[in-house]
Amino acid sequence: MQIIETPVYRKAFIQYLRRGTPLDISLKAMTEERPTTHYIWRTTGDDKVRSSHAANNGKIFAWNNPPETGHPGEDYNCRCTAEPYKPEVSESSLQWVTSIVDEGLRRWAWYDFVLHYYFGGGRAIQLSDVGHLQDVIDASREHVFKGVERQIFKEARATVSGSFNDTFENTYRFYSVSFIHGRSTVEGRYNGTVSRSGNALYITAEVAYNFSDVFTDPLDIREREGGSSDPEAIQADELIDSEVGGQYYDVLDSWTTRLTATIHIDSDKSGYRE
Ligand SMILES: [Zn+2]
């Protein structure tokens, strides 16, 4: 049998051994199975409560994400307690791509982008024509999608009931897709609706994303490759050396998503904060 002791429980047990201080049963229960993922910080309310703990009084914290003070009872001589808190709202957020991602036949490598710089006559290319759209969308999920969700949640909390729309714009790096996609701009707009039930907000939104980048810098790419022995890379180098004048060109594409989310109306009680 394995006994798992939290620092809080261990400290209380030591106090019990040394001074006969009664063990708080809730600590023991908490140790064995924390009944909730969150708790409400409770102080004893007298004038001996340190100010940093008084500031936590009544606030909700997650067991897996302690405040700077640590959890109640962890600090020396702390008499604060953790009251189990069950969020009354079961939160979720899902955003999925609704446009068709139709990729080109062959995925462009970096030297294809360089060749296009010299021989494309400045013609813009679409990510989907060069097999990069799906990768860019996948790379967008963590930062771009989440950033847009935060903006939507903020607006939904301000709206509470009804429709809302706005635009967004930011620059991101897409080096994980290809180092040719350095600083790229993703801008777009969303149309959302929100309704309230109790402390829950139900949100749906349609989001349109536009990706744009300007290819300007083949020399930087060549330096990054640094003495590649790839024959195709060498061939591209020779082409650059032939001093064919290059032209900047746009790398573009767009996609749409749909978002459905249930979030707590109060950002402080929500896993989805702004
Ligand atoms: Zn305390």
PDB file of C-alpha atoms and ligand atoms in Angstrom:
ATOM      1  CA  MET A   1       0.000   0.000   0.000  1.00  0.00           C
ATOM      2  CA  GLN A   2       1.316   3.353  -0.995  1.00  0.00           C
ATOM      3  CA  ILE A   3       0.621   6.350   1.201  1.00  0.00           C
ATOM      4  CA  ILE A   4       0.779   9.669  -0.563  1.00  0.00           C
ATOM      5  CA  GLU A   5       1.273  12.629   1.732  1.00  0.00           C
ATOM      6  CA  THR A   6       1.042  16.216   0.645  1.00  0.00           C
ATOM      7  CA  PRO A   7       3.351  18.751   2.311  1.00  0.00           C
ATOM      8  CA  VAL A   8       0.266  20.180   3.988  1.00  0.00           C
ATOM      9  CA  TYR A   9      -0.717  16.881   5.523  1.00  0.00           C
ATOM     10  CA  ARG A  10       2.837  15.989   6.517  1.00  0.00           C
ATOM     11  CA  LYS A  11       3.227  19.322   8.303  1.00  0.00           C
ATOM     12  CA  ALA A  12      -0.059  18.891  10.130  1.00  0.00           C
ATOM     13  CA  PHE A  13       0.979  15.396  11.186  1.00  0.00           C
ATOM     14  CA  ILE A  14       4.318  16.679  12.527  1.00  0.00           C
ATOM     15  CA  GLN A  15       2.457  19.341  14.506  1.00  0.00           C
ATOM     16  CA  TYR A  16       0.238  16.594  15.888  1.00  0.00           C
ATOM     17  CA  LEU A  17       3.242  14.504  16.973  1.00  0.00           C
ATOM     18  CA  ARG A  18       5.098  17.432  18.531  1.00  0.00           C
ATOM     19  CA  ARG A  19       2.346  19.467  20.097  1.00  0.00           C
ATOM     20  CA  GLY A  20      -0.750  17.328  20.031  1.00  0.00           C
ATOM     21  CA  THR A  21      -2.434  19.710  17.601  1.00  0.00           C
ATOM     22  CA  PRO A  22      -5.522  17.886  16.338  1.00  0.00           C
ATOM     23  CA  LEU A  23      -5.342  16.777  12.755  1.00  0.00           C
ATOM     24  CA  ASP A  24      -7.741  18.478  10.427  1.00  0.00           C
ATOM     25  CA  ILE A  25      -9.769  15.652   8.925  1.00  0.00           C
ATOM     26  CA  SER A  26     -10.272  17.604   5.715  1.00  0.00           C
ATOM     27  CA  LEU A  27      -6.504  17.610   5.216  1.00  0.00           C
ATOM     28  CA  LYS A  28      -6.445  13.854   5.465  1.00  0.00           C
ATOM     29  CA  ALA A  29      -9.351  13.549   3.081  1.00  0.00           C
ATOM     30  CA  MET A  30      -7.643  15.977   0.747  1.00  0.00           C
ATOM     31  CA  THR A  31      -4.512  13.871   0.843  1.00  0.00           C
ATOM     32  CA  GLU A  32      -6.236  10.655  -0.021  1.00  0.00           C
ATOM     33  CA  GLU A  33      -8.318  12.002  -2.802  1.00  0.00           C
ATOM     34  CA  ARG A  34      -8.716  15.623  -3.570  1.00  0.00           C
ATOM     35  CA  PRO A  35     -12.419  15.735  -4.224  1.00  0.00           C
ATOM     36  CA  THR A  36     -12.184  18.762  -6.462  1.00  0.00           C
ATOM     37  CA  THR A  37      -9.716  20.237  -8.908  1.00  0.00           C
ATOM     38  CA  HIS A  38     -10.147  23.686  -7.349  1.00  0.00           C
ATOM     39  CA  TYR A  39     -10.529  25.147  -3.873  1.00  0.00           C
ATOM     40  CA  ILE A  40     -11.605  28.383  -2.227  1.00  0.00           C
ATOM     41  CA  TRP A  41      -8.943  29.938  -0.010  1.00  0.00           C
ATOM     42  CA  ARG A  42     -10.278  30.519   3.505  1.00  0.00           C
ATOM     43  CA  THR A  43      -8.418  32.444   6.198  1.00  0.00           C
ATOM     44  CA  THR A  44      -9.317  32.354   9.874  1.00  0.00           C
ATOM     45  CA  GLY A  45     -10.291  35.998   9.511  1.00  0.00           C
ATOM     46  CA  ASP A  46      -8.472  37.332  12.571  1.00  0.00           C
ATOM     47  CA  ASP A  47      -5.793  40.039  12.648  1.00  0.00           C
ATOM     48  CA  LYS A  48      -2.940  37.503  12.666  1.00  0.00           C
ATOM     49  CA  VAL A  49      -3.583  36.491   9.058  1.00  0.00           C
ATOM     50  CA  ARG A  50      -0.664  37.664   6.960  1.00  0.00           C
ATOM     51  CA  SER A  51      -1.634  40.187   4.302  1.00  0.00           C
ATOM     52  CA  SER A  52      -0.597  38.030   1.347  1.00  0.00           C
ATOM     53  CA  HIS A  53      -2.975  35.317   2.576  1.00  0.00           C
ATOM     54  CA  ALA A  54      -5.752  37.794   3.374  1.00  0.00           C
ATOM     55  CA  ALA A  55      -5.485  38.841  -0.271  1.00  0.00           C
ATOM     56  CA  ASN A  56      -6.201  35.219  -1.285  1.00  0.00           C
ATOM     57  CA  ASN A  57      -9.270  34.909   0.947  1.00  0.00           C
ATOM     58  CA  GLY A  58     -12.339  33.845  -0.989  1.00  0.00           C
ATOM     59  CA  LYS A  59     -10.451  33.376  -4.247  1.00  0.00           C
ATOM     60  CA  ILE A  60     -10.501  30.162  -6.225  1.00  0.00           C
ATOM     61  CA  PHE A  61      -7.293  28.336  -7.064  1.00  0.00           C
ATOM     62  CA  ALA A  62      -6.473  25.106  -8.823  1.00  0.00           C
ATOM     63  CA  TRP A  63      -4.584  22.370  -6.952  1.00  0.00           C
ATOM     64  CA  ASN A  64      -2.310  21.934  -9.931  1.00  0.00           C
ATOM     65  CA  ASN A  65      -1.588  25.654 -10.185  1.00  0.00           C
ATOM     66  CA  PRO A  66      -0.758  27.138  -6.753  1.00  0.00           C
ATOM     67  CA  PRO A  67      -0.711  30.902  -6.190  1.00  0.00           C
ATOM     68  CA  GLU A  68       2.608  32.578  -5.359  1.00  0.00           C
ATOM     69  CA  THR A  69       1.932  32.054  -1.655  1.00  0.00           C
ATOM     70  CA  GLY A  70       1.670  28.285  -2.118  1.00  0.00           C
ATOM     71  CA  HIS A  71      -1.469  26.367  -1.159  1.00  0.00           C
ATOM     72  CA  PRO A  72      -3.233  27.059   2.175  1.00  0.00           C
ATOM     73  CA  GLY A  73      -1.344  25.605   5.142  1.00  0.00           C
ATOM     74  CA  GLU A  74       1.939  25.191   3.281  1.00  0.00           C
ATOM     75  CA  ASP A  75       3.569  28.359   4.559  1.00  0.00           C
ATOM     76  CA  TYR A  76       5.078  28.405   8.062  1.00  0.00           C
ATOM     77  CA  ASN A  77       2.380  28.591  10.761  1.00  0.00           C
ATOM     78  CA  CYS A  78      -0.305  29.209   8.172  1.00  0.00           C
ATOM     79  CA  ARG A  79      -3.772  28.393   9.492  1.00  0.00           C
ATOM     80  CA  CYS A  80      -5.583  28.966   6.222  1.00  0.00           C
ATOM     81  CA  THR A  81      -7.681  26.168   4.779  1.00  0.00           C
ATOM     82  CA  ALA A  82      -8.790  24.997   1.378  1.00  0.00           C
ATOM     83  CA  GLU A  83     -12.518  24.646   0.914  1.00  0.00           C
ATOM     84  CA  PRO A  84     -13.289  22.232  -1.915  1.00  0.00           C
ATOM     85  CA  TYR A  85     -14.730  24.059  -4.890  1.00  0.00           C
ATOM     86  CA  LYS A  86     -16.559  22.442  -7.741  1.00  0.00           C
ATOM     87  CA  PRO A  87     -16.805  24.690 -10.761  1.00  0.00           C
ATOM     88  CA  GLU A  88     -20.485  24.861 -11.623  1.00  0.00           C
ATOM     89  CA  VAL A  89     -19.663  25.221 -15.283  1.00  0.00           C
ATOM     90  CA  SER A  90     -18.175  22.385 -17.273  1.00  0.00           C
ATOM     91  CA  GLU A  91     -16.009  24.275 -19.715  1.00  0.00           C
ATOM     92  CA  SER A  92     -14.942  23.281 -23.186  1.00  0.00           C
ATOM     93  CA  SER A  93     -13.701  24.887 -26.356  1.00  0.00           C
ATOM     94  CA  LEU A  94     -13.374  23.403 -29.806  1.00  0.00           C
ATOM     95  CA  GLN A  95     -12.331  25.119 -33.012  1.00  0.00           C
ATOM     96  CA  TRP A  96     -12.183  23.192 -36.256  1.00  0.00           C
ATOM     97  CA  VAL A  97     -11.408  24.012 -39.867  1.00  0.00           C
ATOM     98  CA  THR A  98     -14.483  24.299 -42.092  1.00  0.00           C
ATOM     99  CA  SER A  99     -12.892  25.239 -45.404  1.00  0.00           C
ATOM    100  CA  ILE A 100     -11.529  22.658 -47.813  1.00  0.00           C
ATOM    101  CA  VAL A 101      -7.766  22.285 -47.644  1.00  0.00           C
ATOM    102  CA  ASP A 102      -6.861  21.265 -51.169  1.00  0.00           C
ATOM    103  CA  GLU A 103      -3.112  20.929 -51.456  1.00  0.00           C
ATOM    104  CA  GLY A 104      -0.955  21.144 -54.597  1.00  0.00           C
ATOM    105  CA  LEU A 105       0.535  17.997 -56.042  1.00  0.00           C
ATOM    106  CA  ARG A 106       4.058  18.577 -54.827  1.00  0.00           C
ATOM    107  CA  ARG A 107       5.162  20.188 -51.596  1.00  0.00           C
ATOM    108  CA  TRP A 108       7.611  22.995 -52.256  1.00  0.00           C
ATOM    109  CA  ALA A 109      11.007  22.822 -50.609  1.00  0.00           C
ATOM    110  CA  TRP A 110      12.881  25.977 -49.655  1.00  0.00           C
ATOM    111  CA  TYR A 111      14.767  26.087 -52.952  1.00  0.00           C
ATOM    112  CA  ASP A 112      11.491  26.102 -54.876  1.00  0.00           C
ATOM    113  CA  PHE A 113      10.689  29.355 -53.084  1.00  0.00           C
ATOM    114  CA  VAL A 114      14.128  30.682 -54.044  1.00  0.00           C
ATOM    115  CA  LEU A 115      13.675  29.690 -57.671  1.00  0.00           C
ATOM    116  CA  HIS A 116      10.319  31.424 -57.698  1.00  0.00           C
ATOM    117  CA  TYR A 117      12.057  34.536 -56.394  1.00  0.00           C
ATOM    118  CA  TYR A 118      14.306  34.557 -59.447  1.00  0.00           C
ATOM    119  CA  PHE A 119      11.968  33.210 -62.102  1.00  0.00           C
ATOM    120  CA  GLY A 120       8.435  33.800 -60.865  1.00  0.00           C
ATOM    121  CA  GLY A 121       8.267  37.392 -62.033  1.00  0.00           C
ATOM    122  CA  GLY A 122       6.867  38.488 -58.666  1.00  0.00           C
ATOM    123  CA  ARG A 123       3.744  36.354 -59.057  1.00  0.00           C
ATOM    124  CA  ALA A 124       1.999  35.650 -55.727  1.00  0.00           C
ATOM    125  CA  ILE A 125       1.614  32.045 -54.645  1.00  0.00           C
ATOM    126  CA  GLN A 126      -1.042  30.338 -52.525  1.00  0.00           C
ATOM    127  CA  LEU A 127       0.055  28.051 -49.704  1.00  0.00           C
ATOM    128  CA  SER A 128      -2.353  25.398 -50.968  1.00  0.00           C
ATOM    129  CA  ASP A 129      -0.706  25.458 -54.418  1.00  0.00           C
ATOM    130  CA  VAL A 130       2.650  24.562 -52.897  1.00  0.00           C
ATOM    131  CA  GLY A 131       1.495  22.015 -50.316  1.00  0.00           C
ATOM    132  CA  HIS A 132       2.014  24.174 -47.213  1.00  0.00           C
ATOM    133  CA  LEU A 133      -1.514  25.123 -46.174  1.00  0.00           C
ATOM    134  CA  GLN A 134      -2.303  22.153 -43.935  1.00  0.00           C
ATOM    135  CA  ASP A 135       1.027  22.537 -42.131  1.00  0.00           C
ATOM    136  CA  VAL A 136       0.480  26.253 -41.587  1.00  0.00           C
ATOM    137  CA  ILE A 137      -3.007  25.581 -40.203  1.00  0.00           C
ATOM    138  CA  ASP A 138      -1.651  22.869 -37.904  1.00  0.00           C
ATOM    139  CA  ALA A 139       1.077  25.223 -36.688  1.00  0.00           C
ATOM    140  CA  SER A 140      -1.609  27.861 -36.069  1.00  0.00           C
ATOM    141  CA  ARG A 141      -3.637  25.817 -33.616  1.00  0.00           C
ATOM    142  CA  GLU A 142      -1.533  26.481 -30.546  1.00  0.00           C
ATOM    143  CA  HIS A 143      -0.863  30.203 -30.883  1.00  0.00           C
ATOM    144  CA  VAL A 144      -3.054  31.772 -33.543  1.00  0.00           C
ATOM    145  CA  PHE A 145      -6.269  29.868 -32.783  1.00  0.00           C
ATOM    146  CA  LYS A 146      -5.829  30.280 -29.013  1.00  0.00           C
ATOM    147  CA  GLY A 147      -5.151  33.997 -29.375  1.00  0.00           C
ATOM    148  CA  VAL A 148      -8.334  34.453 -31.401  1.00  0.00           C
ATOM    149  CA  GLU A 149     -10.272  32.376 -28.848  1.00  0.00           C
ATOM    150  CA  ARG A 150      -9.059  34.619 -26.017  1.00  0.00           C
ATOM    151  CA  GLN A 151     -10.251  37.664 -27.948  1.00  0.00           C
ATOM    152  CA  ILE A 152     -13.617  36.028 -28.663  1.00  0.00           C
ATOM    153  CA  PHE A 153     -14.075  35.005 -25.011  1.00  0.00           C
ATOM    154  CA  LYS A 154     -13.317  38.527 -23.848  1.00  0.00           C
ATOM    155  CA  GLU A 155     -15.890  39.919 -26.246  1.00  0.00           C
ATOM    156  CA  ALA A 156     -18.449  37.234 -25.325  1.00  0.00           C
ATOM    157  CA  ARG A 157     -18.068  38.080 -21.624  1.00  0.00           C
ATOM    158  CA  ALA A 158     -18.634  41.738 -22.432  1.00  0.00           C
ATOM    159  CA  THR A 159     -21.646  40.906 -24.630  1.00  0.00           C
ATOM    160  CA  VAL A 160     -23.234  38.156 -22.417  1.00  0.00           C
ATOM    161  CA  SER A 161     -26.218  37.788 -24.743  1.00  0.00           C
ATOM    162  CA  GLY A 162     -26.412  38.547 -28.467  1.00  0.00           C
ATOM    163  CA  SER A 163     -24.049  38.742 -31.389  1.00  0.00           C
ATOM    164  CA  PHE A 164     -20.634  40.259 -31.742  1.00  0.00           C
ATOM    165  CA  ASN A 165     -17.962  40.604 -34.395  1.00  0.00           C
ATOM    166  CA  ASP A 166     -14.521  42.038 -34.687  1.00  0.00           C
ATOM    167  CA  THR A 167     -11.250  41.763 -36.546  1.00  0.00           C
ATOM    168  CA  PHE A 168      -7.858  40.516 -35.430  1.00  0.00           C
ATOM    169  CA  GLU A 169      -4.338  40.834 -36.714  1.00  0.00           C
ATOM    170  CA  ASN A 170      -1.006  39.604 -35.477  1.00  0.00           C
ATOM    171  CA  THR A 171       2.350  38.410 -36.735  1.00  0.00           C
ATOM    172  CA  TYR A 172       3.635  34.924 -36.061  1.00  0.00           C
ATOM    173  CA  ARG A 173       6.628  32.847 -36.951  1.00  0.00           C
ATOM    174  CA  PHE A 174       6.027  29.626 -38.830  1.00  0.00           C
ATOM    175  CA  TYR A 175       9.528  28.236 -38.789  1.00  0.00           C
ATOM    176  CA  SER A 176       8.176  24.855 -37.737  1.00  0.00           C
ATOM    177  CA  VAL A 177       6.553  24.546 -41.186  1.00  0.00           C
ATOM    178  CA  SER A 178       9.510  25.878 -43.148  1.00  0.00           C
ATOM    179  CA  PHE A 179      12.110  28.481 -42.362  1.00  0.00           C
ATOM    180  CA  ILE A 180      10.948  30.433 -45.384  1.00  0.00           C
ATOM    181  CA  HIS A 181       7.800  31.313 -43.401  1.00  0.00           C
ATOM    182  CA  GLY A 182       9.426  33.710 -40.981  1.00  0.00           C
ATOM    183  CA  ARG A 183       7.377  36.623 -39.744  1.00  0.00           C
ATOM    184  CA  SER A 184       3.993  36.118 -41.324  1.00  0.00           C
ATOM    185  CA  THR A 185       0.815  38.054 -40.760  1.00  0.00           C
ATOM    186  CA  VAL A 186      -2.430  36.347 -39.850  1.00  0.00           C
ATOM    187  CA  GLU A 187      -5.427  38.622 -39.820  1.00  0.00           C
ATOM    188  CA  GLY A 188      -9.113  38.050 -40.134  1.00  0.00           C
ATOM    189  CA  ARG A 189     -12.528  38.504 -38.627  1.00  0.00           C
ATOM    190  CA  TYR A 190     -15.111  36.619 -36.628  1.00  0.00           C
ATOM    191  CA  ASN A 191     -18.865  36.663 -36.217  1.00  0.00           C
ATOM    192  CA  GLY A 192     -20.085  35.198 -32.968  1.00  0.00           C
ATOM    193  CA  THR A 193     -23.159  34.716 -30.856  1.00  0.00           C
ATOM    194  CA  VAL A 194     -23.312  34.220 -27.106  1.00  0.00           C
ATOM    195  CA  SER A 195     -26.064  33.240 -24.699  1.00  0.00           C
ATOM    196  CA  ARG A 196     -26.081  32.803 -20.968  1.00  0.00           C
ATOM    197  CA  SER A 197     -27.434  30.082 -18.708  1.00  0.00           C
ATOM    198  CA  GLY A 198     -26.584  30.514 -15.048  1.00  0.00           C
ATOM    199  CA  ASN A 199     -22.875  31.243 -14.940  1.00  0.00           C
ATOM    200  CA  ALA A 200     -22.213  29.539 -18.261  1.00  0.00           C
ATOM    201  CA  LEU A 201     -21.765  31.342 -21.558  1.00  0.00           C
ATOM    202  CA  TYR A 202     -22.472  29.349 -24.720  1.00  0.00           C
ATOM    203  CA  ILE A 203     -20.504  30.694 -27.645  1.00  0.00           C
ATOM    204  CA  THR A 204     -20.442  29.920 -31.334  1.00  0.00           C
ATOM    205  CA  ALA A 205     -18.360  31.800 -33.867  1.00  0.00           C
ATOM    206  CA  GLU A 206     -17.329  31.643 -37.497  1.00  0.00           C
ATOM    207  CA  VAL A 207     -13.751  32.745 -38.007  1.00  0.00           C
ATOM    208  CA  ALA A 208     -12.032  33.715 -41.278  1.00  0.00           C
ATOM    209  CA  TYR A 209      -8.237  33.697 -41.346  1.00  0.00           C
ATOM    210  CA  ASN A 210      -5.977  35.296 -43.974  1.00  0.00           C
ATOM    211  CA  PHE A 211      -2.307  34.400 -44.065  1.00  0.00           C
ATOM    212  CA  SER A 212       0.197  36.662 -45.789  1.00  0.00           C
ATOM    213  CA  ASP A 213       3.934  36.787 -46.035  1.00  0.00           C
ATOM    214  CA  VAL A 214       6.319  38.483 -48.447  1.00  0.00           C
ATOM    215  CA  PHE A 215       9.230  36.484 -49.738  1.00  0.00           C
ATOM    216  CA  THR A 216      12.139  38.926 -49.796  1.00  0.00           C
ATOM    217  CA  ASP A 217      15.238  37.263 -48.571  1.00  0.00           C
ATOM    218  CA  PRO A 218      16.769  34.326 -50.422  1.00  0.00           C
ATOM    219  CA  LEU A 219      20.269  35.148 -49.186  1.00  0.00           C
ATOM    220  CA  ASP A 220      19.234  34.638 -45.613  1.00  0.00           C
ATOM    221  CA  ILE A 221      17.957  31.216 -46.573  1.00  0.00           C
ATOM    222  CA  ARG A 222      21.232  30.349 -48.223  1.00  0.00           C
ATOM    223  CA  GLU A 223      23.149  31.293 -45.103  1.00  0.00           C
ATOM    224  CA  ARG A 224      20.893  29.191 -42.942  1.00  0.00           C
ATOM    225  CA  GLU A 225      21.521  26.180 -45.145  1.00  0.00           C
ATOM    226  CA  GLY A 226      25.269  26.759 -44.666  1.00  0.00           C
ATOM    227  CA  GLY A 227      27.309  24.568 -47.028  1.00  0.00           C
ATOM    228  CA  SER A 228      24.624  22.065 -47.851  1.00  0.00           C
ATOM    229  CA  SER A 229      25.800  19.122 -49.911  1.00  0.00           C
ATOM    230  CA  ASP A 230      22.308  18.621 -51.328  1.00  0.00           C
ATOM    231  CA  PRO A 231      22.869  18.779 -55.114  1.00  0.00           C
ATOM    232  CA  GLU A 232      19.601  20.611 -55.585  1.00  0.00           C
ATOM    233  CA  ALA A 233      20.649  23.171 -52.987  1.00  0.00           C
ATOM    234  CA  ILE A 234      23.944  23.677 -54.780  1.00  0.00           C
ATOM    235  CA  GLN A 235      22.075  24.078 -58.035  1.00  0.00           C
ATOM    236  CA  ALA A 236      19.896  26.764 -56.438  1.00  0.00           C
ATOM    237  CA  ASP A 237      23.033  28.474 -55.148  1.00  0.00           C
ATOM    238  CA  GLU A 238      24.492  28.533 -58.639  1.00  0.00           C
ATOM    239  CA  LEU A 239      21.327  30.101 -59.933  1.00  0.00           C
ATOM    240  CA  ILE A 240      21.571  32.822 -57.313  1.00  0.00           C
ATOM    241  CA  ASP A 241      25.195  33.340 -58.263  1.00  0.00           C
ATOM    242  CA  SER A 242      24.240  33.814 -61.876  1.00  0.00           C
ATOM    243  CA  GLU A 243      22.832  37.162 -60.698  1.00  0.00           C
ATOM    244  CA  VAL A 244      19.429  36.812 -62.164  1.00  0.00           C
ATOM    245  CA  GLY A 245      17.454  39.670 -60.662  1.00  0.00           C
ATOM    246  CA  GLY A 246      14.906  38.439 -58.139  1.00  0.00           C
ATOM    247  CA  GLN A 247      11.521  39.883 -57.293  1.00  0.00           C
ATOM    248  CA  TYR A 248       9.646  39.997 -54.018  1.00  0.00           C
ATOM    249  CA  TYR A 249       6.423  38.036 -54.046  1.00  0.00           C
ATOM    250  CA  ASP A 250       3.464  37.437 -51.762  1.00  0.00           C
ATOM    251  CA  VAL A 251       2.761  34.089 -50.125  1.00  0.00           C
ATOM    252  CA  LEU A 252      -0.934  34.006 -49.318  1.00  0.00           C
ATOM    253  CA  ASP A 253      -3.855  31.836 -48.361  1.00  0.00           C
ATOM    254  CA  SER A 254      -6.985  31.749 -46.245  1.00  0.00           C
ATOM    255  CA  TRP A 255      -9.150  29.325 -44.309  1.00  0.00           C
ATOM    256  CA  THR A 256     -12.181  29.353 -42.064  1.00  0.00           C
ATOM    257  CA  THR A 257     -13.014  27.730 -38.751  1.00  0.00           C
ATOM    258  CA  ARG A 258     -15.979  27.277 -36.504  1.00  0.00           C
ATOM    259  CA  LEU A 259     -15.713  27.638 -32.742  1.00  0.00           C
ATOM    260  CA  THR A 260     -18.076  26.271 -30.120  1.00  0.00           C
ATOM    261  CA  ALA A 261     -17.288  26.900 -26.477  1.00  0.00           C
ATOM    262  CA  THR A 262     -18.808  26.827 -23.018  1.00  0.00           C
ATOM    263  CA  ILE A 263     -17.016  29.064 -20.552  1.00  0.00           C
ATOM    264  CA  HIS A 264     -17.608  30.510 -17.105  1.00  0.00           C
ATOM    265  CA  ILE A 265     -18.882  34.079 -17.263  1.00  0.00           C
ATOM    266  CA  ASP A 266     -16.347  35.095 -14.617  1.00  0.00           C
ATOM    267  CA  SER A 267     -12.816  35.011 -16.012  1.00  0.00           C
ATOM    268  CA  ASP A 268     -11.356  34.475 -12.521  1.00  0.00           C
ATOM    269  CA  LYS A 269     -13.312  31.241 -12.151  1.00  0.00           C
ATOM    270  CA  SER A 270     -12.527  30.030 -15.637  1.00  0.00           C
ATOM    271  CA  GLY A 271      -9.834  27.943 -17.236  1.00  0.00           C
ATOM    272  CA  TYR A 272     -10.330  30.201 -20.267  1.00  0.00           C
ATOM    273  CA  ARG A 273      -8.909  33.537 -19.251  1.00  0.00           C
ATOM    274  CA  GLU A 274      -8.179  36.590 -21.286  1.00  0.00           C
TER     275      GLU A 274
HETATM  276 ZN    ZN B   1      -2.379  31.538   5.906  1.00  0.00          ZN
END
